[in-house]
Amino acid sequence: GFSSGLPLALTAGTLQAWLTVEGLSLKAIGFATLVGQAYVFKFLWSPAMDRYAVPFWGRWLGRRRGWLLLAQLLLAAMLGLMAFVGVPGPDQAAAWPGLVHAAERLGVDAASARAVPLLLLAVGVAFFSASQDIVIDAYRTDVLPAAERSAGAAVLVLGYRLAMIVSGGLALWLATDVTGWRGIYALMAGLMLVLTLVTLWAPRPPLHAKPPRTLREAVVEPWQEFFSRKGAWALLLAIVFYKLGDAFAGALSTTFLIRGVGFSPADVGLMNKSMGLVATIVGALLGGALQARLGLWRALLLFGVLQGASNLAYWVLAISPQSLALMGLAIGVENFTGGMGTAAFVALLSALC
């Protein structure tokens, strides 16, 4: 869970804060949120990762851990390149000047054009992070018996949210007061390398079923099996829309807190680290416990309503005088309900496997 959550903020909230501090326009920062589209379309290449094993170390580590190690190594490389490239100032040489000049010829303003190489690398981070998520979900399903998947989902969400606080809240504070923006991305690249040791140490999952022998078995037959189920279309719509409100509300939340409300990146990071951490732990654990009592479907409904309503806290923050306590409350409510909702959502996805 920690390895899965670490890259997300680095292509979302932390990246937004970096671009905001560098003076990019709100329009440009809004477009920058599109770098994470790989998370939406990861189903397109997930069958290939299920069908094929990684050459070289795939036979030693197995299909799941082989892909996981490759994704983590490439993530570390991409994050390191982001630290190297950065966002150069007007009087500094760009790492890839050809890309910057091409963006300017397309009508992109100078400040945004200088960030184009960084954003392209962020697209790569999102792609390999989404690929890592594919393998982690498959590995978790393989290694956990059905009776333990709800508890496993709660633990995964806990690790996921802890990682987002490290690469989000803690990273904002460190980037502002200690390391600078390039330094924090270099630090996260090193942390991702450390996480490869967990992959090497993790047990090889038992082979419950033979891997697909053809792409038809990996791609066509799973879709046929899914849509043969009763209520498949309703279930698919629920999967698509369950986290949509959270996604829209959180897309520019860091920019909103820094530029819209006027908090410093250090304040935003500190509040995310403290209030967000506590709320996430409580929300994930309580969500797992309530889900066991309520059942999956009632838990999904209740937690979905709560996480949707939690976005109203940011509206209250926008119309109120600037207050660290109020920001902490808004972040706490969002993290608490988000942890509950994500725990139930992950359990739903696991139940479909």
Short mmCIF file of C-alpha atoms in Angstrom, two decimals, residues 275-276 279 327-337:
data_model
loop_
_atom_site.label_atom_id
_atom_site.label_comp_id
_atom_site.label_asym_id
_atom_site.label_seq_id
_atom_site.Cartn_x
_atom_site.Cartn_y
_atom_site.Cartn_z
CA MET A 275 -4.57 16.10 10.95
CA GLY A 276 -4.57 14.13 7.71
CA ALA A 279 -7.91 11.10 10.30
CA MET A 327 -8.22 24.10 7.31
CA GLY A 328 -7.27 21.25 9.65
CA LEU A 329 -10.94 20.41 10.14
CA ALA A 330 -11.60 20.39 6.38
CA ILE A 331 -8.56 18.21 5.67
CA GLY A 332 -9.42 15.92 8.59
CA VAL A 333 -13.01 15.36 7.46
CA GLU A 334 -11.90 14.72 3.85
CA ASN A 335 -9.20 12.23 4.88
CA PHE A 336 -11.42 10.46 7.42
CA THR A 337 -14.32 9.86 5.03
#
